[in-house]
PDB file of C-alpha atoms in Angstrom:
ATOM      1  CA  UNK A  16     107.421 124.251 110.650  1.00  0.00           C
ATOM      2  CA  UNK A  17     104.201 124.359 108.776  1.00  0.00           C
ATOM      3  CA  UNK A  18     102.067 121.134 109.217  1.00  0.00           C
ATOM      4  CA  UNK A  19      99.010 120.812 106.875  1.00  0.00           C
ATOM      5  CA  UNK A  20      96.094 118.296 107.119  1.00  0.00           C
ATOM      6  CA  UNK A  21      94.567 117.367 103.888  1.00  0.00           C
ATOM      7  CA  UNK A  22      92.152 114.675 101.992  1.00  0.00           C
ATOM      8  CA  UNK A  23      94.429 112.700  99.707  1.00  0.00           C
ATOM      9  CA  UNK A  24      94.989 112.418  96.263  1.00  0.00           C
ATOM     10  CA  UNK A  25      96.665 109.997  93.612  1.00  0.00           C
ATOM     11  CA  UNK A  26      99.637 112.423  94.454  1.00  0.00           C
ATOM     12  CA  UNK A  27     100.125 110.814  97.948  1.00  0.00           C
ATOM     13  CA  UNK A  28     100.639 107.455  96.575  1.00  0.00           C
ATOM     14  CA  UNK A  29     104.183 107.490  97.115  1.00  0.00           C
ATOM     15  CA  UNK A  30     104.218 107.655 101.116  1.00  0.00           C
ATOM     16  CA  UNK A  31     101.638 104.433 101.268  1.00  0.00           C
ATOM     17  CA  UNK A  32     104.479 102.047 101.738  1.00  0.00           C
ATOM     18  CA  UNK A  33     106.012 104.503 104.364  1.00  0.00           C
ATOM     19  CA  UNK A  34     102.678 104.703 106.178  1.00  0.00           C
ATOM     20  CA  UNK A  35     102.662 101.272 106.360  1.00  0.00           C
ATOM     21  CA  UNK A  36     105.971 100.666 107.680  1.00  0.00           C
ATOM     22  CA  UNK A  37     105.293 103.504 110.308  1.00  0.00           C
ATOM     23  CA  UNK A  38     102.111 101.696 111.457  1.00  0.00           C
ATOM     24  CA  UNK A  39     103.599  98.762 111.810  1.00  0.00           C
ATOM     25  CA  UNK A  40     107.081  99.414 113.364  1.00  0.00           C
ATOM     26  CA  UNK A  41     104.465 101.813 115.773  1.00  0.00           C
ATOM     27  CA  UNK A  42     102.172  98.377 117.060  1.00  0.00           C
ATOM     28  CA  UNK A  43     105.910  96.676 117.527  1.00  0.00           C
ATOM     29  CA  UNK A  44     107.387  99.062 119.545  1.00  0.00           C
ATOM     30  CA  UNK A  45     104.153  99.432 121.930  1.00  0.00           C
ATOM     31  CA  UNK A  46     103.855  95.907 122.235  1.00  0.00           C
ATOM     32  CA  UNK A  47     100.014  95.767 120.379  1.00  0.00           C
ATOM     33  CA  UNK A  48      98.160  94.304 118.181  1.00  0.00           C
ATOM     34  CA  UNK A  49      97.486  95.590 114.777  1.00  0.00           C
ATOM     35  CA  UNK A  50      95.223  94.926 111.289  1.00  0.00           C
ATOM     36  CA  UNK A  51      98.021  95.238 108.626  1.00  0.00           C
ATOM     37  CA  UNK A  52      96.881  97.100 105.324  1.00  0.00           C
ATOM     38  CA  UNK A  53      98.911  96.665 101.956  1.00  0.00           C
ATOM     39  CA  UNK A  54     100.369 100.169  99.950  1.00  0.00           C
ATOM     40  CA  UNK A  55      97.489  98.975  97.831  1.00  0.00           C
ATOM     41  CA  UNK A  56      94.769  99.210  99.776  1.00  0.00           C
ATOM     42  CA  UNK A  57      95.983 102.377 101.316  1.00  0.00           C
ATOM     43  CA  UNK A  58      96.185 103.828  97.811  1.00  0.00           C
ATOM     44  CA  UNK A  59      92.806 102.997  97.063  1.00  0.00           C
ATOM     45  CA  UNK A  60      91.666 105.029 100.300  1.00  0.00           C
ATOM     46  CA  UNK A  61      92.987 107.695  99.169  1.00  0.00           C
ATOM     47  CA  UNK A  62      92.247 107.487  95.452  1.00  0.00           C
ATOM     48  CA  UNK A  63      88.625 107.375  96.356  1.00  0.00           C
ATOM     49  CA  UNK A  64      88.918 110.672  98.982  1.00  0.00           C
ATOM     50  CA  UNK A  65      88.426 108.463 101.996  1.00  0.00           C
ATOM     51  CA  UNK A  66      91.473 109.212 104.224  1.00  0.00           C
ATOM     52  CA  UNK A  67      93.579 112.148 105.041  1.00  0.00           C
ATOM     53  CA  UNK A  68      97.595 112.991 105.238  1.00  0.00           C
ATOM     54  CA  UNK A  69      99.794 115.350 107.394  1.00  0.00           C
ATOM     55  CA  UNK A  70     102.366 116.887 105.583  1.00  0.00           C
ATOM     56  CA  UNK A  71     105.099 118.987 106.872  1.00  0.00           C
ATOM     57  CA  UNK A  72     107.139 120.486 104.212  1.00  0.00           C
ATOM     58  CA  UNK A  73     106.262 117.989 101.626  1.00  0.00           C
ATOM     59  CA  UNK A  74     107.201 115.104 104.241  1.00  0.00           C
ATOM     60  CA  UNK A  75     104.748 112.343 105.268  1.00  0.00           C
ATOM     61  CA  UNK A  76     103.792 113.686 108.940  1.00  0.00           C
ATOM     62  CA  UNK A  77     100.389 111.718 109.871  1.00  0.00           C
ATOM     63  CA  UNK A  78      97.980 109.308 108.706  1.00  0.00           C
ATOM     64  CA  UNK A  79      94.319 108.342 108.813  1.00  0.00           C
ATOM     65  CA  UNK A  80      91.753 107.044 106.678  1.00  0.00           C
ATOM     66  CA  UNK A  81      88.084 106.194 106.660  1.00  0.00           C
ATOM     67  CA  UNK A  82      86.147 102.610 105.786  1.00  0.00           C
ATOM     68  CA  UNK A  83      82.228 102.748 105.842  1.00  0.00           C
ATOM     69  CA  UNK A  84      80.521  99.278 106.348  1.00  0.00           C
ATOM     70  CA  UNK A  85      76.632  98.035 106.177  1.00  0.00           C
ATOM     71  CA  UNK A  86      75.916 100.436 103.054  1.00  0.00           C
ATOM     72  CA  UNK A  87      76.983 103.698 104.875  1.00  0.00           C
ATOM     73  CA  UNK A  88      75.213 102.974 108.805  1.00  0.00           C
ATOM     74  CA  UNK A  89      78.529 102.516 110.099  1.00  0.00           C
ATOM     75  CA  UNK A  90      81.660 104.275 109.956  1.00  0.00           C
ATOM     76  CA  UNK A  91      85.229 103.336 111.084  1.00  0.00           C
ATOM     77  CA  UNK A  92      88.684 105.514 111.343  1.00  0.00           C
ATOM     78  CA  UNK A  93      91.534 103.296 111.028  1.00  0.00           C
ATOM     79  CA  UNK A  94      95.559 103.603 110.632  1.00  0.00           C
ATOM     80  CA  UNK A  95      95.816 106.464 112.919  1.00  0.00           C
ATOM     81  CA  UNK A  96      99.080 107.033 112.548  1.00  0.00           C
ATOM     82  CA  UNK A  97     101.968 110.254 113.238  1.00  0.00           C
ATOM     83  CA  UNK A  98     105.401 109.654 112.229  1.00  0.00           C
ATOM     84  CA  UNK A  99     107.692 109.606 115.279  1.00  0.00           C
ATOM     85  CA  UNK A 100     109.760 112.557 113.845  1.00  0.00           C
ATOM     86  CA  UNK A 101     106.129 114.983 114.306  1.00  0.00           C
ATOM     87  CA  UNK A 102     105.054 113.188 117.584  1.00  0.00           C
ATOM     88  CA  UNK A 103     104.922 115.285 120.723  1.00  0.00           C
ATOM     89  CA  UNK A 104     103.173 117.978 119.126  1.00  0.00           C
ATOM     90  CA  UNK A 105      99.263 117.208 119.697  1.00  0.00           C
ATOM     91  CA  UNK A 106      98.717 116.080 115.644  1.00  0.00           C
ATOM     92  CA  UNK A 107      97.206 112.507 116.174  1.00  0.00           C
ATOM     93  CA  UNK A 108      94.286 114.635 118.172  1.00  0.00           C
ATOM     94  CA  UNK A 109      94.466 117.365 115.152  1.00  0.00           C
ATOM     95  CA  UNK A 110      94.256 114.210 112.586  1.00  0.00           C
ATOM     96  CA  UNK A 111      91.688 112.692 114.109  1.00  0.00           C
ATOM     97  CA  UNK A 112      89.533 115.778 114.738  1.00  0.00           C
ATOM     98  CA  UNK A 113      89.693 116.567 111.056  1.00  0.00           C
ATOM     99  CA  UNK A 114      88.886 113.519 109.963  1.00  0.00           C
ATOM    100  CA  UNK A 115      86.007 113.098 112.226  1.00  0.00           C
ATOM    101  CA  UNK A 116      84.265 116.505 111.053  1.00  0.00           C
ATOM    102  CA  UNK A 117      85.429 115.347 107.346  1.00  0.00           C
ATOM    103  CA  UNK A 118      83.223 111.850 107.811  1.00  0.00           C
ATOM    104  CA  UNK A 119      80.055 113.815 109.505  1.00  0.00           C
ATOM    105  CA  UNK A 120      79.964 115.362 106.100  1.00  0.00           C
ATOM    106  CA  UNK A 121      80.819 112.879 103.665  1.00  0.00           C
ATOM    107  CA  UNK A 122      78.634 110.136 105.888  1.00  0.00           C
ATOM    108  CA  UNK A 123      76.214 111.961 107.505  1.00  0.00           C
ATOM    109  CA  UNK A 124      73.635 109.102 108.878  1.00  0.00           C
ATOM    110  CA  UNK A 125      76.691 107.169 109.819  1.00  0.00           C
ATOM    111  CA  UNK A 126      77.194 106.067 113.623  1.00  0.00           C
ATOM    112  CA  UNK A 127      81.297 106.253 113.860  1.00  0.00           C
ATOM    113  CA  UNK A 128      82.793 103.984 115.436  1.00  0.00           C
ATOM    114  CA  UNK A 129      86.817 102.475 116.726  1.00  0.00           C
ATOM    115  CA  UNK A 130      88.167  99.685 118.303  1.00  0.00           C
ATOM    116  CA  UNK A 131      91.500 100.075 120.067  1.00  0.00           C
ATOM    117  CA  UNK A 132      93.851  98.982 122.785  1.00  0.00           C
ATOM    118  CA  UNK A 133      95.302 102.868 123.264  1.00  0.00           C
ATOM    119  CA  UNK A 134      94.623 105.437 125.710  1.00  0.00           C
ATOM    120  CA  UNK A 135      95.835 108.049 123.971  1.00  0.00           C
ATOM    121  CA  UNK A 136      93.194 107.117 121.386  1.00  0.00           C
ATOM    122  CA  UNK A 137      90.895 106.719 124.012  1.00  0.00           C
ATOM    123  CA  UNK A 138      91.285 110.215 125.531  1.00  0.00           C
ATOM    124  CA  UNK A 139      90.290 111.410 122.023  1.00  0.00           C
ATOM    125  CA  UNK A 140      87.267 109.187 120.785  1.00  0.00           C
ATOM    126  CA  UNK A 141      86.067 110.736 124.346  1.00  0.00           C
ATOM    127  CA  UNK A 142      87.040 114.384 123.917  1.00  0.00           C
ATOM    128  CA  UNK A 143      84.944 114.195 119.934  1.00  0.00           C
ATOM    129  CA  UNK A 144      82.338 112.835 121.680  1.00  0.00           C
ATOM    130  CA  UNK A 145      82.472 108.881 121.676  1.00  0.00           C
ATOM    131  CA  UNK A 146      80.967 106.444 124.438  1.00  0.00           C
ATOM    132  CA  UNK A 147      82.935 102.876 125.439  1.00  0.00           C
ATOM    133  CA  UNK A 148      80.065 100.376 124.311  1.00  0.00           C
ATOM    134  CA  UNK A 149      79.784  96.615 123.814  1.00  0.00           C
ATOM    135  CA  UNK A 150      81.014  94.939 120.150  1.00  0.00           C
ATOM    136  CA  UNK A 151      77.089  94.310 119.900  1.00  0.00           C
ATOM    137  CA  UNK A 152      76.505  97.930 119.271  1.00  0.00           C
ATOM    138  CA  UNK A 153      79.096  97.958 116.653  1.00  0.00           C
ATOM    139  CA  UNK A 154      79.010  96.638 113.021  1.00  0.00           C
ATOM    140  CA  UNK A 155      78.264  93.288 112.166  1.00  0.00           C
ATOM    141  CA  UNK A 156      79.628  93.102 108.614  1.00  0.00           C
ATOM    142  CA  UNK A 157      81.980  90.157 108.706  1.00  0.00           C
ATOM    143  CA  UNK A 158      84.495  91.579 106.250  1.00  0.00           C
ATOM    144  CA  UNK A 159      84.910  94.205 109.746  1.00  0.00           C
ATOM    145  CA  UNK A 160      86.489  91.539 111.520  1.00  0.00           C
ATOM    146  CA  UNK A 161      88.092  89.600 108.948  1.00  0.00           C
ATOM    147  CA  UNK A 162      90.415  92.800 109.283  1.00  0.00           C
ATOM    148  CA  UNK A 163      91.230  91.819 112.510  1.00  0.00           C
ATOM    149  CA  UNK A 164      92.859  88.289 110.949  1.00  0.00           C
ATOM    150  CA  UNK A 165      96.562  90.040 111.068  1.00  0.00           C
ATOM    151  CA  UNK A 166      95.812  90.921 114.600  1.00  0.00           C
ATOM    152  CA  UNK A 167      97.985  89.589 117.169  1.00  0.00           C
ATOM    153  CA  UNK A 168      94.891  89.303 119.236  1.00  0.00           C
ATOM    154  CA  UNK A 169      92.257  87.566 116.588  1.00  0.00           C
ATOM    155  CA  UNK A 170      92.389  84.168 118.371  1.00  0.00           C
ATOM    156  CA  UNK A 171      91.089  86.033 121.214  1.00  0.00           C
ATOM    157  CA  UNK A 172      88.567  87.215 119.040  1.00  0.00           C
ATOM    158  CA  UNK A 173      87.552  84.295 117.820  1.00  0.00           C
ATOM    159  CA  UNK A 174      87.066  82.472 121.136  1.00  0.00           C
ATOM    160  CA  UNK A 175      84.411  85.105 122.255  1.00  0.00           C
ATOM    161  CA  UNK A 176      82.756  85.043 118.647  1.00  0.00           C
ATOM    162  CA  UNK A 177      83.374  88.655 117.630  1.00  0.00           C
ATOM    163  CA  UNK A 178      82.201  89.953 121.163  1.00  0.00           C
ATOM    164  CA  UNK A 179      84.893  90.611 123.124  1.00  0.00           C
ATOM    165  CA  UNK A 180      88.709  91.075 122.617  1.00  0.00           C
ATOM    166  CA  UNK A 181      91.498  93.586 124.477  1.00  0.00           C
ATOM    167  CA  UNK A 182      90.570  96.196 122.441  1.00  0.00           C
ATOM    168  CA  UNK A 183      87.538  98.726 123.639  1.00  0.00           C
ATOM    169  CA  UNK A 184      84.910  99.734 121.669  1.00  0.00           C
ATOM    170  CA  UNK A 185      83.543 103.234 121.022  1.00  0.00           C
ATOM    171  CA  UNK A 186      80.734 104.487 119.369  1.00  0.00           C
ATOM    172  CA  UNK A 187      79.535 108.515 118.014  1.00  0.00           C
ATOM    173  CA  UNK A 188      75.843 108.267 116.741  1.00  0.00           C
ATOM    174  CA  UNK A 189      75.176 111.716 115.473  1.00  0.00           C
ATOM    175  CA  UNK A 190      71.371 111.151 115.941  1.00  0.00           C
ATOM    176  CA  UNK A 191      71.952 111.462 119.769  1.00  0.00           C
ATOM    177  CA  UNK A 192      72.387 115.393 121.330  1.00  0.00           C
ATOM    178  CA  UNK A 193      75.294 116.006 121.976  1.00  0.00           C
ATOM    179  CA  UNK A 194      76.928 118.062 125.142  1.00  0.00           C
ATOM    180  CA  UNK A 195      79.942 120.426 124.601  1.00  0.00           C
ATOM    181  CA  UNK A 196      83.231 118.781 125.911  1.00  0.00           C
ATOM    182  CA  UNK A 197      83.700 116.731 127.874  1.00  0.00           C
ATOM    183  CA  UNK A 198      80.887 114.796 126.286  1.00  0.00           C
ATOM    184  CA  UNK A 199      82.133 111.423 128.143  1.00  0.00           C
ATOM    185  CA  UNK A 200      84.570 112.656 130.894  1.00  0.00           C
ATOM    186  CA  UNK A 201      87.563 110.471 129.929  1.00  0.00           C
ATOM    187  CA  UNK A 202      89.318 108.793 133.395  1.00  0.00           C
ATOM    188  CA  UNK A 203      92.553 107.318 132.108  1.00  0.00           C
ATOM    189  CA  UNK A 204      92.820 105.857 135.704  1.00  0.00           C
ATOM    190  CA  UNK A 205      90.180 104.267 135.801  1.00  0.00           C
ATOM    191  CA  UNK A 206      90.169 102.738 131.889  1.00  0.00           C
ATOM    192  CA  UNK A 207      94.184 101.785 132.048  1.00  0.00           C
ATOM    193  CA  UNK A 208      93.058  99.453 135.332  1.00  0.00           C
ATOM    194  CA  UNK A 209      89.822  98.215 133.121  1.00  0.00           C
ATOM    195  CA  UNK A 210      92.542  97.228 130.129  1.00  0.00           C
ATOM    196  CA  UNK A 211      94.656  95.378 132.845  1.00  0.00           C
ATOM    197  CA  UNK A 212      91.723  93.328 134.473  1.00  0.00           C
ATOM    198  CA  UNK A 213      90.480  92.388 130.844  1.00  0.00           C
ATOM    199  CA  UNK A 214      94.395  91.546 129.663  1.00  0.00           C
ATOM    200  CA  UNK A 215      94.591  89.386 132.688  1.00  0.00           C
ATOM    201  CA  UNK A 216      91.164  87.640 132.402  1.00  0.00           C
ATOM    202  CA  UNK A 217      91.993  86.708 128.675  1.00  0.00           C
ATOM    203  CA  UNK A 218      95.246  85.720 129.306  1.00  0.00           C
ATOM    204  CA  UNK A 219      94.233  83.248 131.953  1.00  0.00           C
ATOM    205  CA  UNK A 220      91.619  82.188 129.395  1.00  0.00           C
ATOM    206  CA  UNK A 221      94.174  81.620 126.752  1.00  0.00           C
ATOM    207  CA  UNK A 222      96.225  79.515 128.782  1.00  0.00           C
ATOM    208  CA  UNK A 223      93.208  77.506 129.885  1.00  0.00           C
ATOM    209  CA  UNK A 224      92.619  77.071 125.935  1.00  0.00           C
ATOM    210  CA  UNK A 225      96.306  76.138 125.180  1.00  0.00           C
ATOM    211  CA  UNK A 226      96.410  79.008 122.269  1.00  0.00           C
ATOM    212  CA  UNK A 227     100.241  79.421 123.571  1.00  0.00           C
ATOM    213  CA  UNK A 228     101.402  75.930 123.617  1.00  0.00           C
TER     214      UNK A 228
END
């Protein structure tokens, strides 16, 4: 099976409603929260060359795709997605690494930068070279977080005023030298207790602010 990574084209438009299901049936089935996107809006990311497909054999295999915020400072990688049937295989690490080198080129002043709830995406923000940091350090173009709105999560959000939520924050600023792997030793561990201690903390908080009544 030959699995190829490439930047997308009008000719992908047919597997943006499938992407879309897959991300969403993913966040379901692992219990997280999620910004939905629209087949439209992931047909304009790839229209305009910012996101890139897996295909195996002509079949939709992977996902990602690339939004740029503040006039180009910031750079985000969102809908990181592999289709269960090509899971297993190390390709959410070979998307992501592809589309990482692809941004350094097409933004190249750009600090990238991810929020997300899952280790595995964790492990390899830190492997490419990403640091956890604070939501100060990231973007603070509203329209960002307005994303967030579909999130199960965004009342959380809101109660710590974009500055805080479950999910972690990482940041690559290419201005900064960089070491050969592991740039930030990863410690699963030690980050999967962190993500329990701040789930428990917020819940408590949420309770205390009757968001579940």
């Amino acid at each position: 099976m030959k699995i190829s990574i490439v930047v997308t084209q009008e000719e992908h438009f047919k597997f943006a409603q499938e992407i879309c299901d897959t991300i969403e049936s993913s966040a379901l089935l692992r219990g997280t929260g999620i910004a939905k996107r629209t087949p439209e809006y992931i047909q304009k990311k790839m229209s305009n060359g910012d996101a890139m497909i897996a295909l195996a054999d002509g079949k939709f295999a992977g996902f990602c795709y690339i939004e740029s915020w503040q006039h180009g400072k910031f750079v985000a990688h969102s809908g990181l997605i592999v289709h269960p049937d090509y899971r297993s295989l190390g390709l959410a690490k070979k998307i992501k690494s592809k589309v990482f080198d692809y941004s350094l080129k097409r933004y190249p002043d750009a600090k990238i930068f991810g929020i997300t709830t899952g280790l595995a995406v964790m492990k390899i923000n830190s492997d490419l070279g990403y640091k956890p940091v604070p939501f100060s350090e990231l973007t603070t173009d509203p329209s960002f977080w307005a994303g967030c709105k579909t999130c199960t999560n965004y009342q959380i959000l809101q109660s710590k005023e974009n500055k805080m939520c479950l999910c972690t924050g990482m940041l690559y600023d290419p201005k900064e030298k960089q070491k050969d792997p592991p740039r930030h030793p990863f410690n699963e561990a030690v980050l999967s207790r962190l993500k329990k201690i701040k789930q428990a903390l917020f819940l408590n908080k949420i309770l205390s602010f009757g968001f579940l009544s």
